[in-house]
Tab-separated table of C-alpha atoms and ligand atoms in Angstrom:
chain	number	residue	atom	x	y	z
A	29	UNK	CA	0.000	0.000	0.000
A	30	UNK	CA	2.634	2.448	0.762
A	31	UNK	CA	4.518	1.539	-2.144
A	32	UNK	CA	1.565	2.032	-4.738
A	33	UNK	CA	1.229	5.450	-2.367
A	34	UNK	CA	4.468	6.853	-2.924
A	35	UNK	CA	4.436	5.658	-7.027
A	36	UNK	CA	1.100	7.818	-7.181
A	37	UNK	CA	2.888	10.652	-5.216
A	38	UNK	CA	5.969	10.108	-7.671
A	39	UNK	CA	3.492	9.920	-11.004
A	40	UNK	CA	1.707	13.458	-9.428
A	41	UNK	CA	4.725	14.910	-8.928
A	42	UNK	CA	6.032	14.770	-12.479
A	43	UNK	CA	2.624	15.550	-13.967
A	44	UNK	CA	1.707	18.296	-12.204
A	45	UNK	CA	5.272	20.004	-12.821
A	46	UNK	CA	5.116	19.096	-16.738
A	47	UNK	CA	1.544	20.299	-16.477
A	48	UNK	CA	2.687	23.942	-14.901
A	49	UNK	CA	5.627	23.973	-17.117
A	50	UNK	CA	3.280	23.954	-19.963
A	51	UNK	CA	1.066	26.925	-18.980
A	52	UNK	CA	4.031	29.002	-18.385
A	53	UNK	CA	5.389	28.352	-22.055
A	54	UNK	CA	2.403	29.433	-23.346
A	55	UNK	CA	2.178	32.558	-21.250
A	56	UNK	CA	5.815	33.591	-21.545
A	57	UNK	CA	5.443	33.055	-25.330
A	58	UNK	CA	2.692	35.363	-25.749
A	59	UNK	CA	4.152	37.590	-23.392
A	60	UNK	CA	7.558	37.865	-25.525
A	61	UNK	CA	5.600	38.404	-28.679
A	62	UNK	CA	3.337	41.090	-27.467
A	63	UNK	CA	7.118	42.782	-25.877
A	64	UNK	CA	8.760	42.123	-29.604
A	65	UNK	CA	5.864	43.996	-31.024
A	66	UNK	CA	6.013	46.894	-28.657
A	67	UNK	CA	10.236	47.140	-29.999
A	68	UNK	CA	11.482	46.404	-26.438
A	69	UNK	CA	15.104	43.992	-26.521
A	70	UNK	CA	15.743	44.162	-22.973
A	71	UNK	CA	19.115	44.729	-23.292
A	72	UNK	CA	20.852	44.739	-20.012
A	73	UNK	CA	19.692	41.450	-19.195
A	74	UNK	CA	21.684	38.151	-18.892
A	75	UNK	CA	21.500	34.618	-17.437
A	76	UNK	CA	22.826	30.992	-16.883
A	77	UNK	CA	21.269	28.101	-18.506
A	78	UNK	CA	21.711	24.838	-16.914
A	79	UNK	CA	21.752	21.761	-19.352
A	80	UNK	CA	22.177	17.897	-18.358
A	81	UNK	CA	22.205	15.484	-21.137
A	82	UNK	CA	21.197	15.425	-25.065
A	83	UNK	CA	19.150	12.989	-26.927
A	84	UNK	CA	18.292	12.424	-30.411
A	85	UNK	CA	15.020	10.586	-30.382
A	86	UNK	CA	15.234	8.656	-27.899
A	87	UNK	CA	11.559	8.593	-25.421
A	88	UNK	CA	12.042	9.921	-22.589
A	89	UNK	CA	9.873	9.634	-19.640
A	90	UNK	CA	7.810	12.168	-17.538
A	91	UNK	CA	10.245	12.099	-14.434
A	92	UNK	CA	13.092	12.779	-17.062
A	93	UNK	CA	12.010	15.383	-18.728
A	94	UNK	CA	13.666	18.219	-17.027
A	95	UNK	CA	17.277	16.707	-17.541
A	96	UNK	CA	17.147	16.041	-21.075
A	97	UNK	CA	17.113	18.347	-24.570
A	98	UNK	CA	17.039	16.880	-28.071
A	99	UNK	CA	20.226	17.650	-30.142
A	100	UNK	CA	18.174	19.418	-32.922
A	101	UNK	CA	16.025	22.027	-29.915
A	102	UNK	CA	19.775	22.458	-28.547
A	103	UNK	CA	20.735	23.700	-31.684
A	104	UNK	CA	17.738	25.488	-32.574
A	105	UNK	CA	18.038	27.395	-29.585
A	106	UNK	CA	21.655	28.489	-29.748
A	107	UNK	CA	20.718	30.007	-33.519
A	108	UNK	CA	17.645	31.913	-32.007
A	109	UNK	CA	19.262	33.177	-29.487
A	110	UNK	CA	22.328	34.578	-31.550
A	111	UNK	CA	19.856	35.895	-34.153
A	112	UNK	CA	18.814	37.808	-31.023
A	113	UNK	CA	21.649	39.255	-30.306
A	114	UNK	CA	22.856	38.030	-26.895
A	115	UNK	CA	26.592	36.886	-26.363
A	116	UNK	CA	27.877	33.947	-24.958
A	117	UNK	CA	30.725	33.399	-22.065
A	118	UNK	CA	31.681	30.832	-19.793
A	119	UNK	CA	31.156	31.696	-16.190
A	120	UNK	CA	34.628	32.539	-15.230
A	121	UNK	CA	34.322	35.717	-18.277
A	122	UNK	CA	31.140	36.272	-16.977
A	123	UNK	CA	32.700	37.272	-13.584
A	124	UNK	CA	35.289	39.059	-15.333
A	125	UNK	CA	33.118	41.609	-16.053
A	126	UNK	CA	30.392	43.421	-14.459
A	127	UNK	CA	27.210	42.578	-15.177
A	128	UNK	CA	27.736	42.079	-19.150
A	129	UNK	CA	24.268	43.006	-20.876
A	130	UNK	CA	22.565	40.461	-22.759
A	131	UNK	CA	24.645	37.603	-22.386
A	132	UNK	CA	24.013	34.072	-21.862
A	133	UNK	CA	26.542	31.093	-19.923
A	134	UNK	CA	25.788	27.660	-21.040
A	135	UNK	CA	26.400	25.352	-18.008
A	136	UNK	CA	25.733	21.342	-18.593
A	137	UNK	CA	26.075	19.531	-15.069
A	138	UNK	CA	27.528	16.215	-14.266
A	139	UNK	CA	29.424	15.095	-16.970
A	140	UNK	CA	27.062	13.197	-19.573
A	141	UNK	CA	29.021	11.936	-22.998
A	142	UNK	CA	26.557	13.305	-25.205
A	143	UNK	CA	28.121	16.395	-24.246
A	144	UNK	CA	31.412	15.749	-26.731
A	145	UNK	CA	29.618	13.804	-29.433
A	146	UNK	CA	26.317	15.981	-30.198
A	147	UNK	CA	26.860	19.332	-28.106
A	148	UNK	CA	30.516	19.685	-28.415
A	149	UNK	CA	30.340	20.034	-32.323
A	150	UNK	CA	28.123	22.481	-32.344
A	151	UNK	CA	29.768	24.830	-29.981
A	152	UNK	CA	32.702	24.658	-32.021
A	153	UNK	CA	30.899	25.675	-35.177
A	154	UNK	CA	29.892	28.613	-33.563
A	155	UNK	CA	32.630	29.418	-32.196
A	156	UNK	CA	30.801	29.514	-28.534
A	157	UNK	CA	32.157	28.568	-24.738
A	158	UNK	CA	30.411	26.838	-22.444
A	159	UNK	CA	31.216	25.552	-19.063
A	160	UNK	CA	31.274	21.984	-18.301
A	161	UNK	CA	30.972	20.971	-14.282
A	162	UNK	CA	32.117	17.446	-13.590
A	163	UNK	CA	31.046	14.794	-11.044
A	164	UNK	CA	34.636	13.029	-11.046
A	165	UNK	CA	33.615	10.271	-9.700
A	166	UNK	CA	31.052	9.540	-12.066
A	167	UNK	CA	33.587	9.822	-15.013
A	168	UNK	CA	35.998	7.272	-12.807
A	169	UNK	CA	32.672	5.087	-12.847
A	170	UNK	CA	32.279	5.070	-9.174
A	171	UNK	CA	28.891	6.853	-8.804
A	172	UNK	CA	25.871	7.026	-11.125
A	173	UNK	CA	22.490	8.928	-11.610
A	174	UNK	CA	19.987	8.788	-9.903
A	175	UNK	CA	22.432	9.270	-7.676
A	176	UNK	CA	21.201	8.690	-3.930
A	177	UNK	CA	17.376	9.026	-4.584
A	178	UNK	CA	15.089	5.686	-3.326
A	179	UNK	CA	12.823	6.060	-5.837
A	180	UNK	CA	11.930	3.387	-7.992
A	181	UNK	CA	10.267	5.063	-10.529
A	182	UNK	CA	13.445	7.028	-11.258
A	183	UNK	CA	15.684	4.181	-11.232
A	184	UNK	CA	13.561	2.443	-13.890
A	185	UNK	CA	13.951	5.463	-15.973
A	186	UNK	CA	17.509	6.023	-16.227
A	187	UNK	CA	18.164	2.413	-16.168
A	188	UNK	CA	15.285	2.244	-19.798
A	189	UNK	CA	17.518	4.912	-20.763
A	190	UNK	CA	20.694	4.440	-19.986
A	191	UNK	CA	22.704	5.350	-23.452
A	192	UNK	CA	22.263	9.013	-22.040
A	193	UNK	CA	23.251	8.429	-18.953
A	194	UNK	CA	26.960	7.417	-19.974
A	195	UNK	CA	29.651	9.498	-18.273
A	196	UNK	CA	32.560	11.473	-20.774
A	197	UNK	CA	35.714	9.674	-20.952
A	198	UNK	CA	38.883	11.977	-19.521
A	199	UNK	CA	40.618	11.855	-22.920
A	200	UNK	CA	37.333	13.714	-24.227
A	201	UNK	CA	37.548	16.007	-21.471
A	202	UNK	CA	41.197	16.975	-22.571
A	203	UNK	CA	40.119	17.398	-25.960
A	204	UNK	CA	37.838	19.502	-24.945
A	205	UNK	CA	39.630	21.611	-22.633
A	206	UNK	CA	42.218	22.069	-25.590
A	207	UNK	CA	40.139	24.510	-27.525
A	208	UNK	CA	40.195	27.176	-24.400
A	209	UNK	CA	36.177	27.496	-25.042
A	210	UNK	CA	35.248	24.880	-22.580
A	211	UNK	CA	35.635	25.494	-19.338
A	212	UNK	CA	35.638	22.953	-16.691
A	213	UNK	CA	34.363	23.666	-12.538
A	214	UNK	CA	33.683	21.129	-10.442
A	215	UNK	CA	30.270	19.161	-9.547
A	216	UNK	CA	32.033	17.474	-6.710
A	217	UNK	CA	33.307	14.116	-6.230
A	218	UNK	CA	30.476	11.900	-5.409
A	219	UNK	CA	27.435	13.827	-6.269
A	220	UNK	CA	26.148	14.247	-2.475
A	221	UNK	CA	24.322	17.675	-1.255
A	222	UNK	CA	26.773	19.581	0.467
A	223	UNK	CA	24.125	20.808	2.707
A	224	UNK	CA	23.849	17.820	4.508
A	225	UNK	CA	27.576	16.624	4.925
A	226	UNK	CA	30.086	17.520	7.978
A	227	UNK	CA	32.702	20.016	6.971
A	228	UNK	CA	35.691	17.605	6.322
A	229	UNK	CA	33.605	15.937	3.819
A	230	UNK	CA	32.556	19.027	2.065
A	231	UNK	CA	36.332	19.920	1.855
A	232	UNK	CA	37.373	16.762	0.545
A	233	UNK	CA	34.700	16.666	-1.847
A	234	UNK	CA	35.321	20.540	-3.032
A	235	UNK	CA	39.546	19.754	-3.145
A	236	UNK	CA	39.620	16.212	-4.664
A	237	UNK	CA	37.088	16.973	-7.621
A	238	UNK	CA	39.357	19.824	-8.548
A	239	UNK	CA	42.576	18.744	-8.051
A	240	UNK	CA	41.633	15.650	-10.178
A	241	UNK	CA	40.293	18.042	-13.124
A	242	UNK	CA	43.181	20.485	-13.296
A	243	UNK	CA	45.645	17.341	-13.188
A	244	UNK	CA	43.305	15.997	-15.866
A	245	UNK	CA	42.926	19.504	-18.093
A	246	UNK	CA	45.913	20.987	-16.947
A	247	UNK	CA	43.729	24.321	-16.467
A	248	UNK	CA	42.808	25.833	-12.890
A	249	UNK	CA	39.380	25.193	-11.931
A	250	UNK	CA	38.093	28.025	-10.442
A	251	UNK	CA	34.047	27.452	-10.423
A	252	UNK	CA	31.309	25.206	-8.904
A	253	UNK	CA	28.150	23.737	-9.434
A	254	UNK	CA	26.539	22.548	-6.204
A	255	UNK	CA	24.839	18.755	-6.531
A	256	UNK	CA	20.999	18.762	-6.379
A	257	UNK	CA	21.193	22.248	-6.773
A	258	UNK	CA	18.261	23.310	-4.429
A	259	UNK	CA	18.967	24.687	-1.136
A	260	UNK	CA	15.208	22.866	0.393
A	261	UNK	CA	16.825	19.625	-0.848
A	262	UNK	CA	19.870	20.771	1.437
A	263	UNK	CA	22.262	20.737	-1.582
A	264	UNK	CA	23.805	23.873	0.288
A	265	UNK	CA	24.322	26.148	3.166
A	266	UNK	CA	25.073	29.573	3.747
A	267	UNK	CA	28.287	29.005	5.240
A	268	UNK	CA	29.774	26.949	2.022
A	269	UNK	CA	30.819	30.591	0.589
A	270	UNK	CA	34.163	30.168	3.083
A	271	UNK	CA	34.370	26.417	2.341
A	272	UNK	CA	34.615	27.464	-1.424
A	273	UNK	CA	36.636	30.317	-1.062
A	274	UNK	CA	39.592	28.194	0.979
A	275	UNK	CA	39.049	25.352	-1.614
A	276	UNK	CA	40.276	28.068	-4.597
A	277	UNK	CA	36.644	28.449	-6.201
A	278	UNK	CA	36.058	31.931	-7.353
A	279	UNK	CA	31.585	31.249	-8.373
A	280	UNK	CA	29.023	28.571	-7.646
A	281	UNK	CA	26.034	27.864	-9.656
A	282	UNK	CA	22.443	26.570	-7.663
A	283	UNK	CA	19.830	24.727	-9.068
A	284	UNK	CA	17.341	27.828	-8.228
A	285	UNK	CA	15.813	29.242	-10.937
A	286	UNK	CA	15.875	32.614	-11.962
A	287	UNK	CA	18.371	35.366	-13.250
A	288	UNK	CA	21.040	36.992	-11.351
A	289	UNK	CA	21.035	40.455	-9.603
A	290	UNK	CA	23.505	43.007	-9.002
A	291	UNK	CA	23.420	42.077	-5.459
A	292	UNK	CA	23.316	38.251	-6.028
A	293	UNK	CA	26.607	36.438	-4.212
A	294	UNK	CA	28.540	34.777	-6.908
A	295	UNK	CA	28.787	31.564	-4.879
A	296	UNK	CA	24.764	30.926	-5.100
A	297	UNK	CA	24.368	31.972	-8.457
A	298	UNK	CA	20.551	31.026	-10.019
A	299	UNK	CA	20.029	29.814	-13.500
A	300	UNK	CA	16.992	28.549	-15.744
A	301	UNK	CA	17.124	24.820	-16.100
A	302	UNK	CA	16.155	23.598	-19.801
A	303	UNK	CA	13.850	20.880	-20.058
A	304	UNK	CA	12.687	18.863	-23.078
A	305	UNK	CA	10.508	20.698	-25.835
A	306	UNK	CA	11.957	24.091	-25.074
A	307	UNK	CA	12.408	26.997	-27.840
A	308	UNK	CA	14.716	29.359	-28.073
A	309	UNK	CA	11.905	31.392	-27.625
A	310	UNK	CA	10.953	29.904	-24.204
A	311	UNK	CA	14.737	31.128	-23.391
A	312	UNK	CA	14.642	34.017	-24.484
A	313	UNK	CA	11.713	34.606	-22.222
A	314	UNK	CA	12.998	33.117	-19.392
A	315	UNK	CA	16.379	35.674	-19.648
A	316	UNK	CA	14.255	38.527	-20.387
A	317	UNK	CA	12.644	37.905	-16.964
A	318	UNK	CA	9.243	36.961	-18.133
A	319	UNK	CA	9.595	33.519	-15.956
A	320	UNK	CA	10.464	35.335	-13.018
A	321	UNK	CA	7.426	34.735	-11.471
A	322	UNK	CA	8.188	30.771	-11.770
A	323	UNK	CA	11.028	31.085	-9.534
A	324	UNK	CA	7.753	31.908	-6.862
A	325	UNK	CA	6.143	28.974	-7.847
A	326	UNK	CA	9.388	26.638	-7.829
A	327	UNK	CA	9.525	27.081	-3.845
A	328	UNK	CA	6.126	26.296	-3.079
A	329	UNK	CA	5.904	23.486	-5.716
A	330	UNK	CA	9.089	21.972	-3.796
A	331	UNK	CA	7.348	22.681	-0.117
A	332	UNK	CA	4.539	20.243	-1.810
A	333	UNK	CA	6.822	17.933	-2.987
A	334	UNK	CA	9.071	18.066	-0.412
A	335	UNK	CA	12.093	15.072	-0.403
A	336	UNK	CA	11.777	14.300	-3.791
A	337	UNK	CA	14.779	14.032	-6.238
A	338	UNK	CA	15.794	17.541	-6.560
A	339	UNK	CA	15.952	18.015	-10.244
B	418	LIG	ZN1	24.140	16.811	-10.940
């Protein structure tokens, strides 16, 4: 009974967030038409988008859908949002400069292979960086998503779909880091939430994952991306700023969606997560602030759905 309990709970979850995430494309879409017709670019804003893995046609189930893009929306979005003029950096230029106007930082999280063979490509052809945060050891084949989550429903998933869920080799990594467009930060070691681990475990986890990817890249590694991402889901604390300023990080990226202020501390930086079926357009709302009323509705959905995966 309480299994068939927590499945329902589990099915609800995922339907009512694809549900939501539905009615806001619709309403940010019409919103960002009506603003293109009134002339308005709104050009001092910028953002980070936070990717996972790339498909090609693959199904992909409900519970899934908000860590996977198809290879063809990917690249439809990156021409969209060029043809609309914003400029892309990798996180350590973005905090190079202050407050750059229209300007987007691609992110992907974790470390998925897809990464070199279908998204890798394309960022070369247009000549755009991205940064790349690795769980190291997923690529030494020591940990795997989902991670530490109990939930059946999720394991069935990634296990139907597992060809995404393949880490990158180092020697892709490497070849990667070669170009000087891809930058690597960290995603820890074991993908854990730092919120909820004693202090010399959140060291070791912040030093050994980038140790291991400068030795790897032979570049420093200077940013973060905290596992989880959401600060409910205890993926971090307040007090990991000092942790990740002794460990040699310079930024940290949340899972928390929305843009970032002039005020907002570079060590809990917010981004927009993509999720399947998004347009360029939907981006391009999302940056010019037209979601930032979903940010709202992200904490109470996760007080509903409190101790779920975190995604
Ligand atoms: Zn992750």
């Amino acid at each position: 009974m309480r299994l068939v309990l927590a499945l329902q709970a589990g099915m609800l979850r995922y339907r009512a967030k694809n549900l939501f995430l539905a009615l806001e494309r619709r309403v940010n879409r019409s919103r960002l038409a009506r603003k293109k017709e009134k002339g308005s670019r709104g050009s001092s804003l910028s953002g980070f988008l936070a990717y996972h893995s790339i498909c090609r046609k693959e199904r992909i189930p409900a519970c899934l859908q908000g860590e996977v893009v198809r290879e063809a929306d990917f690249s439809a979005q990156l021409d969209q949002l060029l043809q609309s003029g914003f400029r892309f950096l990798s996180l350590e230029e973005w905090m190079s400069r202050l407050q750059p106007p229209r300007t987007v930082v691609l992110t992907f999280d974790d470390g998925y292979s897809g990464i070199f063979h279908q998204v890798f490509p394309l960022l070369e052809r247009y000549r755009i960086p991205a940064t790349i945060f690795l769980t190291t050891g997923f690529l030494n084949n020591q940990v795997r998503p989902p991670w530490d989550s109990p939930s059946r429903e999720l394991q069935r998933a990634f296990h139907r779909t597992s060809s995404l869920w393949q880490p990158l080799q180092w020697g892709q990594v490497r070849e990667m880091a070669t170009t000087g467009r891809i930058e690597f930060g960290s995603h820890g070691c074991s993908h854990r939430r730092l919120g909820r681990l004693p202090a010399a475990e959140v060291k070791r986890e912040l030093l050994l994952s980038r140790e291991e990817i400068e030795r790897q890249t032979g570049r420093p590694v200077r940013t973060f991306s905290y596992p989880f991402g959401v600060g409910r889901y205890g993926a971090y604390r307040s007090d990991l700023e000092k942790e990740l300023r002794e460990a040699g990080y310079m930024a940290a990226c949340t899972g928390e969606e929305g843009r970032p202020a002039a005020q907002t501390n570079p060590f809990f930086l917010p981004r927009f997560p993509v999720r399947l079926g998004d347009t360029g357009t939907d981006l391009e709302g999302r940056l010019a602030g037209l979601s930032d009323w979903t940010s709202r509705c992200q904490h109470i959905f996760h007080r509903l759905f409190t101790g779920s995966h975190g995604d």
